[in-house]
PDB file of N, CA and C in Angstrom:
ATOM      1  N   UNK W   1       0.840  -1.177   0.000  1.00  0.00           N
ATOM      2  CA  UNK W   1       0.000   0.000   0.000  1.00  0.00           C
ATOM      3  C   UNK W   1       0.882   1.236   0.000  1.00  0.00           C
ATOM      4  N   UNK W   2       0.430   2.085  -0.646  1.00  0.00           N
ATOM      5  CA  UNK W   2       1.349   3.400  -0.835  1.00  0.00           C
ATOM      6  C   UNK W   2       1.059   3.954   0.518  1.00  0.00           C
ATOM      7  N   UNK W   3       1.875   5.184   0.621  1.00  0.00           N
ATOM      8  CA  UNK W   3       2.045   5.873   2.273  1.00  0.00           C
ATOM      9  C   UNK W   3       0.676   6.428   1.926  1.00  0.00           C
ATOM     10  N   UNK W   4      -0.472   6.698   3.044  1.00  0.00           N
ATOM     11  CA  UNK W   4      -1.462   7.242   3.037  1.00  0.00           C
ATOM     12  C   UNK W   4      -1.340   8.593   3.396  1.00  0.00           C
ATOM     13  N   UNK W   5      -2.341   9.576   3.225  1.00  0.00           N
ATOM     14  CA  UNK W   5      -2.081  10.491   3.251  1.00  0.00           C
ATOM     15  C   UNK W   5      -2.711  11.058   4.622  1.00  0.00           C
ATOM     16  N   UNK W   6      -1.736  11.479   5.139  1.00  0.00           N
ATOM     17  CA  UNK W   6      -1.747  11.472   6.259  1.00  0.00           C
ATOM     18  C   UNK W   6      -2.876  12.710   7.143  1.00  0.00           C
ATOM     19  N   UNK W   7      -2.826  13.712   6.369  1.00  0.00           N
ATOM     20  CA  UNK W   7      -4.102  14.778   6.155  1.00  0.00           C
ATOM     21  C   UNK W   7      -5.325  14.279   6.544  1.00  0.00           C
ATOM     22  N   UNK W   8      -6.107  13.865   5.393  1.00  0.00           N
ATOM     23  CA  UNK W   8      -7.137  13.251   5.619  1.00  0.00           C
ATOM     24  C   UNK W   8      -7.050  12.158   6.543  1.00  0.00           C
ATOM     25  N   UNK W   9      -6.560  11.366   6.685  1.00  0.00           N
ATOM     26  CA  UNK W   9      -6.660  10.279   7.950  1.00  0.00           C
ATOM     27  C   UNK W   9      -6.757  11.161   9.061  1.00  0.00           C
ATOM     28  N   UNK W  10      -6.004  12.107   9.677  1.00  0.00           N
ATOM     29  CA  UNK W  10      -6.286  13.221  10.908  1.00  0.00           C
ATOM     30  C   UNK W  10      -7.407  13.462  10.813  1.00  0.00           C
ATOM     31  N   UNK W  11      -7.882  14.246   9.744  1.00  0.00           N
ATOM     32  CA  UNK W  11      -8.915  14.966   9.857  1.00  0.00           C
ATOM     33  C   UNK W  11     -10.158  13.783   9.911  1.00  0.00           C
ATOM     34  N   UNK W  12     -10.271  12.643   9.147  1.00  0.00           N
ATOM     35  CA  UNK W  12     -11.302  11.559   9.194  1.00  0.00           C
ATOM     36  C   UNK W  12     -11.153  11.086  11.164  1.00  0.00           C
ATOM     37  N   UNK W  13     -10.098  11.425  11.802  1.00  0.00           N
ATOM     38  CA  UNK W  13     -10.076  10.442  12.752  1.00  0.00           C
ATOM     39  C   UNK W  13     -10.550  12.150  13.815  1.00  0.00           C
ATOM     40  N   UNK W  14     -10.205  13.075  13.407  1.00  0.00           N
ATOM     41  CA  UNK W  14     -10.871  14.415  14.151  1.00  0.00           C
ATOM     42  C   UNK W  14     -12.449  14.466  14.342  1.00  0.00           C
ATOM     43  N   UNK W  15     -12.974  14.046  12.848  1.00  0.00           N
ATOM     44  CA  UNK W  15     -14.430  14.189  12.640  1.00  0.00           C
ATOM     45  C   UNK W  15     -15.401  13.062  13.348  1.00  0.00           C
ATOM     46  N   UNK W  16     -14.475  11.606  13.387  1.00  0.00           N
ATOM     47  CA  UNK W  16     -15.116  10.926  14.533  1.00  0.00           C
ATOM     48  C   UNK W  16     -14.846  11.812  16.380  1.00  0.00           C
ATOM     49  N   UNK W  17     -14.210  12.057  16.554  1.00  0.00           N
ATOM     50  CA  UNK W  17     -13.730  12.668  17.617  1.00  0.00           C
ATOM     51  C   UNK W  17     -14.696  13.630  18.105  1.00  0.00           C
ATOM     52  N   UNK W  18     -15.575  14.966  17.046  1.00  0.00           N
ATOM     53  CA  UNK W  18     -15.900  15.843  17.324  1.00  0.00           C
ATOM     54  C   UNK W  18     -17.426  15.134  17.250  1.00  0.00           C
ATOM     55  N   UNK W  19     -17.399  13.960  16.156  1.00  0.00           N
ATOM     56  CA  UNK W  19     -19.233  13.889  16.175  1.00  0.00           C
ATOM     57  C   UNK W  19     -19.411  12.362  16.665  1.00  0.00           C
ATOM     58  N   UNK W  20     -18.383  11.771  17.724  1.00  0.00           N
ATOM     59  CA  UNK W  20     -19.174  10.470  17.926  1.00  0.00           C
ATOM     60  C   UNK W  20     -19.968  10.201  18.404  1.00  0.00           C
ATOM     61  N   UNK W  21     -20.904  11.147  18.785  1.00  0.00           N
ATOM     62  CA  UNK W  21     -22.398  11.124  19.305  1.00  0.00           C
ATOM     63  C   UNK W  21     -23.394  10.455  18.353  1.00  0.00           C
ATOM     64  N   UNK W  22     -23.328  11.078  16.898  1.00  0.00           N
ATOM     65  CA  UNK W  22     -24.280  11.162  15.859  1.00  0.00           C
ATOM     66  C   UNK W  22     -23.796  10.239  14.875  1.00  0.00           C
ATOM     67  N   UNK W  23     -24.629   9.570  14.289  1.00  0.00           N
ATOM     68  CA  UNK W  23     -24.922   8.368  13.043  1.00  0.00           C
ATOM     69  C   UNK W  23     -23.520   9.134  12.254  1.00  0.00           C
ATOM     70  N   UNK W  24     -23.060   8.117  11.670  1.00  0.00           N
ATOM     71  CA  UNK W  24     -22.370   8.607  10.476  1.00  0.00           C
ATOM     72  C   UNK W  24     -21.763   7.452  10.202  1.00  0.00           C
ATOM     73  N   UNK W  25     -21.719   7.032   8.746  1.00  0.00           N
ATOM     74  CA  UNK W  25     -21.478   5.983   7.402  1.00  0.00           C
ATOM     75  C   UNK W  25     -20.046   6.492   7.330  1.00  0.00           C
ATOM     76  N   UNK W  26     -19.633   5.221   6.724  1.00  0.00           N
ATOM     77  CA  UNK W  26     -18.339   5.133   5.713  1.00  0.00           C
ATOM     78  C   UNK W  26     -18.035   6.322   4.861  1.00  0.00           C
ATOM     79  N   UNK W  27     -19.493   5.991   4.166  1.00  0.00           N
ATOM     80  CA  UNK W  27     -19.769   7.061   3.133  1.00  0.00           C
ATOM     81  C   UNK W  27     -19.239   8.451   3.270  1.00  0.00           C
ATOM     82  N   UNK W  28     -20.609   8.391   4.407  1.00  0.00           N
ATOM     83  CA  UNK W  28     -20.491  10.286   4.651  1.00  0.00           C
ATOM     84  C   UNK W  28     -18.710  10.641   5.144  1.00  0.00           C
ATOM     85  N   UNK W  29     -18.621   9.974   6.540  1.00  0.00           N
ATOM     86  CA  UNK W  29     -17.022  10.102   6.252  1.00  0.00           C
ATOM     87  C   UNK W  29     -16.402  10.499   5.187  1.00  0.00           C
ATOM     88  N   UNK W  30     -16.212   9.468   4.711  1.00  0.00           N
ATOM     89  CA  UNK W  30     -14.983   9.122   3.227  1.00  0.00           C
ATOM     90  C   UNK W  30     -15.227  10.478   2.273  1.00  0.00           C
ATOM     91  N   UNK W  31     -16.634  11.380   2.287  1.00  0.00           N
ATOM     92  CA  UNK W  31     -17.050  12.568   1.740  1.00  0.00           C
ATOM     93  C   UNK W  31     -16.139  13.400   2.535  1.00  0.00           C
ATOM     94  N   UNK W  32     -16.349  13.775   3.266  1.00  0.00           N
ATOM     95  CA  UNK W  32     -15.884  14.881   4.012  1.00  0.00           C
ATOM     96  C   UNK W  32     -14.553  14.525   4.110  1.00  0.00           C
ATOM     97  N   UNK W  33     -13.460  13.667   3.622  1.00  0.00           N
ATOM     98  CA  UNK W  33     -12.223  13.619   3.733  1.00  0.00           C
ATOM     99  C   UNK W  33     -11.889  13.409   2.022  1.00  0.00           C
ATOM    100  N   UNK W  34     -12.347  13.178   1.169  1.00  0.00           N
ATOM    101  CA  UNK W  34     -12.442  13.051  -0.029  1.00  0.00           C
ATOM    102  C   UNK W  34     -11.432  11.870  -0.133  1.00  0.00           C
ATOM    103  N   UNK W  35     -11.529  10.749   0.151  1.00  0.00           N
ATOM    104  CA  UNK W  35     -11.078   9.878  -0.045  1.00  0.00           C
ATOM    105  C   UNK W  35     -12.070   8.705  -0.222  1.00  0.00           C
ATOM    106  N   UNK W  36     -12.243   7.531  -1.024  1.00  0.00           N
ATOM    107  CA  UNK W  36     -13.236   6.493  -1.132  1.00  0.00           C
ATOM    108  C   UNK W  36     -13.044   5.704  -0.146  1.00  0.00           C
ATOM    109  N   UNK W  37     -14.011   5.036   0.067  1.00  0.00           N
ATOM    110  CA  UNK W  37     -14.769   4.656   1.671  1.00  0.00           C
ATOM    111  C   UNK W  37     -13.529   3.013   1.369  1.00  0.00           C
ATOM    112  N   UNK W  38     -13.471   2.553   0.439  1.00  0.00           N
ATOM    113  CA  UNK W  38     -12.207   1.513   0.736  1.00  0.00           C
ATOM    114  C   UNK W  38     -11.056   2.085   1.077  1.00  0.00           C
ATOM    115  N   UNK W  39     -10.364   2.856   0.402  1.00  0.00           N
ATOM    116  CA  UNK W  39      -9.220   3.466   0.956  1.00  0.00           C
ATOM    117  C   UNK W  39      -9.139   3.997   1.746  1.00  0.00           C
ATOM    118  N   UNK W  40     -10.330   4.574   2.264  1.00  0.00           N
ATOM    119  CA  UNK W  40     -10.000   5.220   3.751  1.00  0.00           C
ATOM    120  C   UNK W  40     -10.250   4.189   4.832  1.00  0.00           C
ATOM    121  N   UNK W  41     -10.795   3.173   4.876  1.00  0.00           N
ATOM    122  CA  UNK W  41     -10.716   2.072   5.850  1.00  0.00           C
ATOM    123  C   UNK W  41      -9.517   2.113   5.967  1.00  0.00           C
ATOM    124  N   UNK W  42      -8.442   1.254   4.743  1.00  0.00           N
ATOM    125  CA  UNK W  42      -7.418   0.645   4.334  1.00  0.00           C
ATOM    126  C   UNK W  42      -6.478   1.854   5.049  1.00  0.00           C
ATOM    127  N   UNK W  43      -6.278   2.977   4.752  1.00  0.00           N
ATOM    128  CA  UNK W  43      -5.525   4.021   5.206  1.00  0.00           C
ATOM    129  C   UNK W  43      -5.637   4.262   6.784  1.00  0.00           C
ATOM    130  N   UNK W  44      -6.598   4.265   7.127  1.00  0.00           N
ATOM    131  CA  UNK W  44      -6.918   4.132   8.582  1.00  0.00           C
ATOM    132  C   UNK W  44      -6.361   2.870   9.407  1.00  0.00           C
ATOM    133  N   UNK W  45      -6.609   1.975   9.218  1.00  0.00           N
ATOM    134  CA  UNK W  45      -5.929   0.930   9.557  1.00  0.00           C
ATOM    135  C   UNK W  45      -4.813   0.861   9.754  1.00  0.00           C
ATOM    136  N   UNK W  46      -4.065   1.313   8.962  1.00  0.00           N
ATOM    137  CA  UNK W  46      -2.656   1.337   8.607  1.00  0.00           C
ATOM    138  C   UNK W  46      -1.926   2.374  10.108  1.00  0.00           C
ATOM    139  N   UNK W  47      -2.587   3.625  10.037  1.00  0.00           N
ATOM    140  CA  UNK W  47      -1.834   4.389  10.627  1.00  0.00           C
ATOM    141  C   UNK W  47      -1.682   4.494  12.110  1.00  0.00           C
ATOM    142  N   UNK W  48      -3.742   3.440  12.198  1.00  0.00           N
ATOM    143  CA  UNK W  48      -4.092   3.801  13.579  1.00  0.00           C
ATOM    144  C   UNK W  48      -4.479   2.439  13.834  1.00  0.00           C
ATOM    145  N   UNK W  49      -4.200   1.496  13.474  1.00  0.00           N
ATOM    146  CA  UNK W  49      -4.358  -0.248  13.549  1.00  0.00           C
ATOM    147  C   UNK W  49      -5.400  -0.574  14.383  1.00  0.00           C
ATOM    148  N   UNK W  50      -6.857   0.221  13.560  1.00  0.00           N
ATOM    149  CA  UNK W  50      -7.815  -0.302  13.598  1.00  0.00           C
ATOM    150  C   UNK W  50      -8.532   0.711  12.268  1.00  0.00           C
ATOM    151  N   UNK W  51     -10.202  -0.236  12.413  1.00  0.00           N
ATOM    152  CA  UNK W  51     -11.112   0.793  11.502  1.00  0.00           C
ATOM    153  C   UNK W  51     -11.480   1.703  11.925  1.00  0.00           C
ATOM    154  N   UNK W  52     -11.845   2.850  11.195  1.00  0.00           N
ATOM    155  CA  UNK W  52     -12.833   3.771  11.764  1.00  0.00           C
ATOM    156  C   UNK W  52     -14.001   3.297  11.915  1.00  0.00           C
ATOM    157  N   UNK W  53     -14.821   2.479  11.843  1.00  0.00           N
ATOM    158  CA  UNK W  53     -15.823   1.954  12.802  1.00  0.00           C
ATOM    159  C   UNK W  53     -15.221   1.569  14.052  1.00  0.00           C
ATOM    160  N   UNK W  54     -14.064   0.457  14.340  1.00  0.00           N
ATOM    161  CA  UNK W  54     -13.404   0.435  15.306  1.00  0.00           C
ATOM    162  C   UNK W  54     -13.440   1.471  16.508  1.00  0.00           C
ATOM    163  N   UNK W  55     -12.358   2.269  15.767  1.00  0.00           N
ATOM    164  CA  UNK W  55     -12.045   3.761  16.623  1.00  0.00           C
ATOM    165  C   UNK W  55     -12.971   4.062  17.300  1.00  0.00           C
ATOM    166  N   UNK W  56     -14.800   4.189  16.336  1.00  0.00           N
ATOM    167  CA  UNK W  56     -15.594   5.031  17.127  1.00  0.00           C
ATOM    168  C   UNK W  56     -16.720   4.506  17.751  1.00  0.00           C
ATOM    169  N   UNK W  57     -16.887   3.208  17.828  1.00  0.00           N
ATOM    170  CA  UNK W  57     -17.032   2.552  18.743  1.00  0.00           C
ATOM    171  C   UNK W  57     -16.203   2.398  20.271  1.00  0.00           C
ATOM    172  N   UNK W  58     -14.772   2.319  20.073  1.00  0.00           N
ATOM    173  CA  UNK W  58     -13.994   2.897  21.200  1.00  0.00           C
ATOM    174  C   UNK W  58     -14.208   3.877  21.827  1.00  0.00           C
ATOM    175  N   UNK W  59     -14.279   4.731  21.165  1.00  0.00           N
ATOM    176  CA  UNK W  59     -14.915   6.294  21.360  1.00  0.00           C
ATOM    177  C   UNK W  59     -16.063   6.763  21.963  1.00  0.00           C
ATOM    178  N   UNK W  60     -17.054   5.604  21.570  1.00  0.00           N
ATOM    179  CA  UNK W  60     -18.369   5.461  22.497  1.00  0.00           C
ATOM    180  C   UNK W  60     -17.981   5.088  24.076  1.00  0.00           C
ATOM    181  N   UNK W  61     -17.519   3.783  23.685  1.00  0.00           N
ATOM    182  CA  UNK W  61     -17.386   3.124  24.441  1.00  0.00           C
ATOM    183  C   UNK W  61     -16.466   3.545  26.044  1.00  0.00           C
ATOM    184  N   UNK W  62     -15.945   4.897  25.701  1.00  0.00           N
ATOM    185  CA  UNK W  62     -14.406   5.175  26.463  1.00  0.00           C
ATOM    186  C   UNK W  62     -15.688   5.992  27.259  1.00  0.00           C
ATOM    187  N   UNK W  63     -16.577   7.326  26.389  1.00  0.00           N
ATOM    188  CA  UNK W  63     -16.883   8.021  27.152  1.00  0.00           C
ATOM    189  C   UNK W  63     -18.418   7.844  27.561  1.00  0.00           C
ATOM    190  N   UNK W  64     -18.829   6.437  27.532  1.00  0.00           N
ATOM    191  CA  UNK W  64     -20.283   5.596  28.359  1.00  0.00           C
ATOM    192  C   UNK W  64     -19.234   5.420  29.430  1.00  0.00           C
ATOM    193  N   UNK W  65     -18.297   5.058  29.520  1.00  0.00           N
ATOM    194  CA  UNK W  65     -17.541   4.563  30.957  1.00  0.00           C
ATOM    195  C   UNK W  65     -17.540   5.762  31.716  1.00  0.00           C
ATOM    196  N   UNK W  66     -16.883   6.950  30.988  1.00  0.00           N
ATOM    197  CA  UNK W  66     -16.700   8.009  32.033  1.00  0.00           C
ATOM    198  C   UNK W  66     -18.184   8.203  32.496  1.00  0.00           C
ATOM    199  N   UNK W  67     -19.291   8.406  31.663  1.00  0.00           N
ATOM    200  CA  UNK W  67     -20.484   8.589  32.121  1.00  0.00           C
ATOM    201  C   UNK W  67     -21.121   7.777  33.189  1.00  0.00           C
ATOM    202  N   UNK W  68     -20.554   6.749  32.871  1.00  0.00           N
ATOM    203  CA  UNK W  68     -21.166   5.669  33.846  1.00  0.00           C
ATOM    204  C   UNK W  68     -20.677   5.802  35.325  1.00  0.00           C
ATOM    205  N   UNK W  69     -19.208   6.000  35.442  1.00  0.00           N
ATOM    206  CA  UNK W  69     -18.350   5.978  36.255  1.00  0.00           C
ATOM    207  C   UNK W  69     -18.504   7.713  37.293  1.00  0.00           C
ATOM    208  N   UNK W  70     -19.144   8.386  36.574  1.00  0.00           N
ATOM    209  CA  UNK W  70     -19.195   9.969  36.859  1.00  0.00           C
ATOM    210  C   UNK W  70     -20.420  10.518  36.465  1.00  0.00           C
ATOM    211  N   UNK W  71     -21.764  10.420  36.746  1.00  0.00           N
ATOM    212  CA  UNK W  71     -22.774  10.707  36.369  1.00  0.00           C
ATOM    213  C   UNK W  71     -23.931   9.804  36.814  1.00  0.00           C
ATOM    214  N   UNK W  72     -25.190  10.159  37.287  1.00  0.00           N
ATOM    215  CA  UNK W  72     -26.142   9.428  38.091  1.00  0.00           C
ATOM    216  C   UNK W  72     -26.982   9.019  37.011  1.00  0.00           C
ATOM    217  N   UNK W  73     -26.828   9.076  35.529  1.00  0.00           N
ATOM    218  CA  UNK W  73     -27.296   8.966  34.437  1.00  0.00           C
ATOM    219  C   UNK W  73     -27.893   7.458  33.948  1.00  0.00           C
ATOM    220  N   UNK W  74     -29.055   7.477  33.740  1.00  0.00           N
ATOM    221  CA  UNK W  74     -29.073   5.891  33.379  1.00  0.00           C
ATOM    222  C   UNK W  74     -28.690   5.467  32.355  1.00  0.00           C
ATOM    223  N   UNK W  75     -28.847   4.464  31.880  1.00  0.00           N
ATOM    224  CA  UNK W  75     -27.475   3.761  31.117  1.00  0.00           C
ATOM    225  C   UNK W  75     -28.480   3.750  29.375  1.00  0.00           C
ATOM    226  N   UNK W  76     -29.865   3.598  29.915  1.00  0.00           N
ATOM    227  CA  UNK W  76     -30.531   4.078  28.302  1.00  0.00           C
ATOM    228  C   UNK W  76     -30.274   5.018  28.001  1.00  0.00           C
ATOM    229  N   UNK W  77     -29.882   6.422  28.864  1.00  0.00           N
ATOM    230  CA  UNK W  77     -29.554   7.648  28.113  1.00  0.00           C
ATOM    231  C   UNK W  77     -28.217   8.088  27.778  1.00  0.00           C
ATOM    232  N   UNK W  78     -27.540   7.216  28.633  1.00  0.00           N
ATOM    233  CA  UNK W  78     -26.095   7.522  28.276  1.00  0.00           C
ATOM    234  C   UNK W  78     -25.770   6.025  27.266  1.00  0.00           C
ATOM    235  N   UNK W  79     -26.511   5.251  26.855  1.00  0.00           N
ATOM    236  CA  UNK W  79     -26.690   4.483  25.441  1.00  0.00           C
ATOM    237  C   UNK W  79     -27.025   5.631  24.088  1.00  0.00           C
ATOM    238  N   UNK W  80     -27.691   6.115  24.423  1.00  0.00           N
ATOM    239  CA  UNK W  80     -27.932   7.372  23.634  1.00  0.00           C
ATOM    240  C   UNK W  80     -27.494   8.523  23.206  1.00  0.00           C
ATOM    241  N   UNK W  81     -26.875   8.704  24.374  1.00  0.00           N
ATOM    242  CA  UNK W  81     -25.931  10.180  24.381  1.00  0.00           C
ATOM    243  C   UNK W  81     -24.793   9.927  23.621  1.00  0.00           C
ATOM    244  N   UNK W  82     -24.195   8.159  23.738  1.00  0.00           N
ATOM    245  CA  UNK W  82     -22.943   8.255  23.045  1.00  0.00           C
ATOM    246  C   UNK W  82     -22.841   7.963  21.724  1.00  0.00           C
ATOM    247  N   UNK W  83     -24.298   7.551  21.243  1.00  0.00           N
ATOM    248  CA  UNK W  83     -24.413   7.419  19.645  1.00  0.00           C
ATOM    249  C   UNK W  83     -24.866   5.690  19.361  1.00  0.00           C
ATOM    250  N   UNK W  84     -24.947   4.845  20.684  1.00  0.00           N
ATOM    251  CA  UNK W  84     -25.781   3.677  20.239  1.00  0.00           C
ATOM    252  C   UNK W  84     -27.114   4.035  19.569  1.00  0.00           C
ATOM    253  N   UNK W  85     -27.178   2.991  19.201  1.00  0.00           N
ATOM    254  CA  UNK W  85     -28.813   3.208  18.598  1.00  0.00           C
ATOM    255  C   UNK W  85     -29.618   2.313  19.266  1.00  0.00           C
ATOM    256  N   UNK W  86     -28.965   1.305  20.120  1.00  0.00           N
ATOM    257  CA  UNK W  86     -30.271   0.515  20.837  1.00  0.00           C
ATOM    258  C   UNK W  86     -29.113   0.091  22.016  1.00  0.00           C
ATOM    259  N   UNK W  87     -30.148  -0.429  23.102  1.00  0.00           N
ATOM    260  CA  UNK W  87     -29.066  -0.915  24.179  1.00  0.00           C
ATOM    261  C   UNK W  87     -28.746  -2.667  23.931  1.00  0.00           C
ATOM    262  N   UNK W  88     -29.124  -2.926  22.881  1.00  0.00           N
ATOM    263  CA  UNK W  88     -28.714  -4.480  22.239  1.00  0.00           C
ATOM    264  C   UNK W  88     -27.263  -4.349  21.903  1.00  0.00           C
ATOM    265  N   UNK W  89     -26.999  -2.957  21.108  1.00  0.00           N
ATOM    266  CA  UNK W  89     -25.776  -2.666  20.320  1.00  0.00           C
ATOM    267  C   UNK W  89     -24.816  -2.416  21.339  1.00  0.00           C
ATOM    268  N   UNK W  90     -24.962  -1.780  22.445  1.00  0.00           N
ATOM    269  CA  UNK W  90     -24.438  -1.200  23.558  1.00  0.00           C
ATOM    270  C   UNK W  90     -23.657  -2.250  24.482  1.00  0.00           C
ATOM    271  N   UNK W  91     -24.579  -2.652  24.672  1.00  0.00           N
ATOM    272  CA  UNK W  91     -24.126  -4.453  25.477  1.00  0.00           C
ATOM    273  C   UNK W  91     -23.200  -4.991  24.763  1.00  0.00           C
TER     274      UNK W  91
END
């Protein structure tokens, strides 16, 4: 694989960062970094040895803990707050 470009991978791995609350596709991603939704997996992987689905699932997952751990919040809303869509997915 050629060196990826390292630009867009930041900025694709910023835009999970700023919106992992809210739905967002391969697609829409891979738009907003102008790179195609295979190569930007493939590029992602590479730099940050995982997917960006990966990542932002982590990402959920890091800050349901802080919520959980720091907040009297129940766990359907902080399923919600972090961008699950059901507490099946969450679990």
């Amino acid at each position: 694989m050629r060196s990826p470009p390292h630009t867009q991978i930041r900025l694709a791995r910023h835009v999970l960062d700023q919106r992992y609350a809210a739905p967002i596709t391969i697609e829409e991603l891979s738009r907003e970094v102008a790179l195609s939704p295979y190569y930007l997996i493939r590029a992602f992987r590479h730099v940050y040895r995982q997917t960006p689905h990966q990542y932002l699932v982590g990402k959920r997952i890091a800050r349901a803990k802080e919520l959980l751990r720091n907040t009297d919040t129940s766990i359907t809303e902080i399923c919600a707050a972090v961008g699950f869509e059901s507490l099946g997915s969450f679990s």
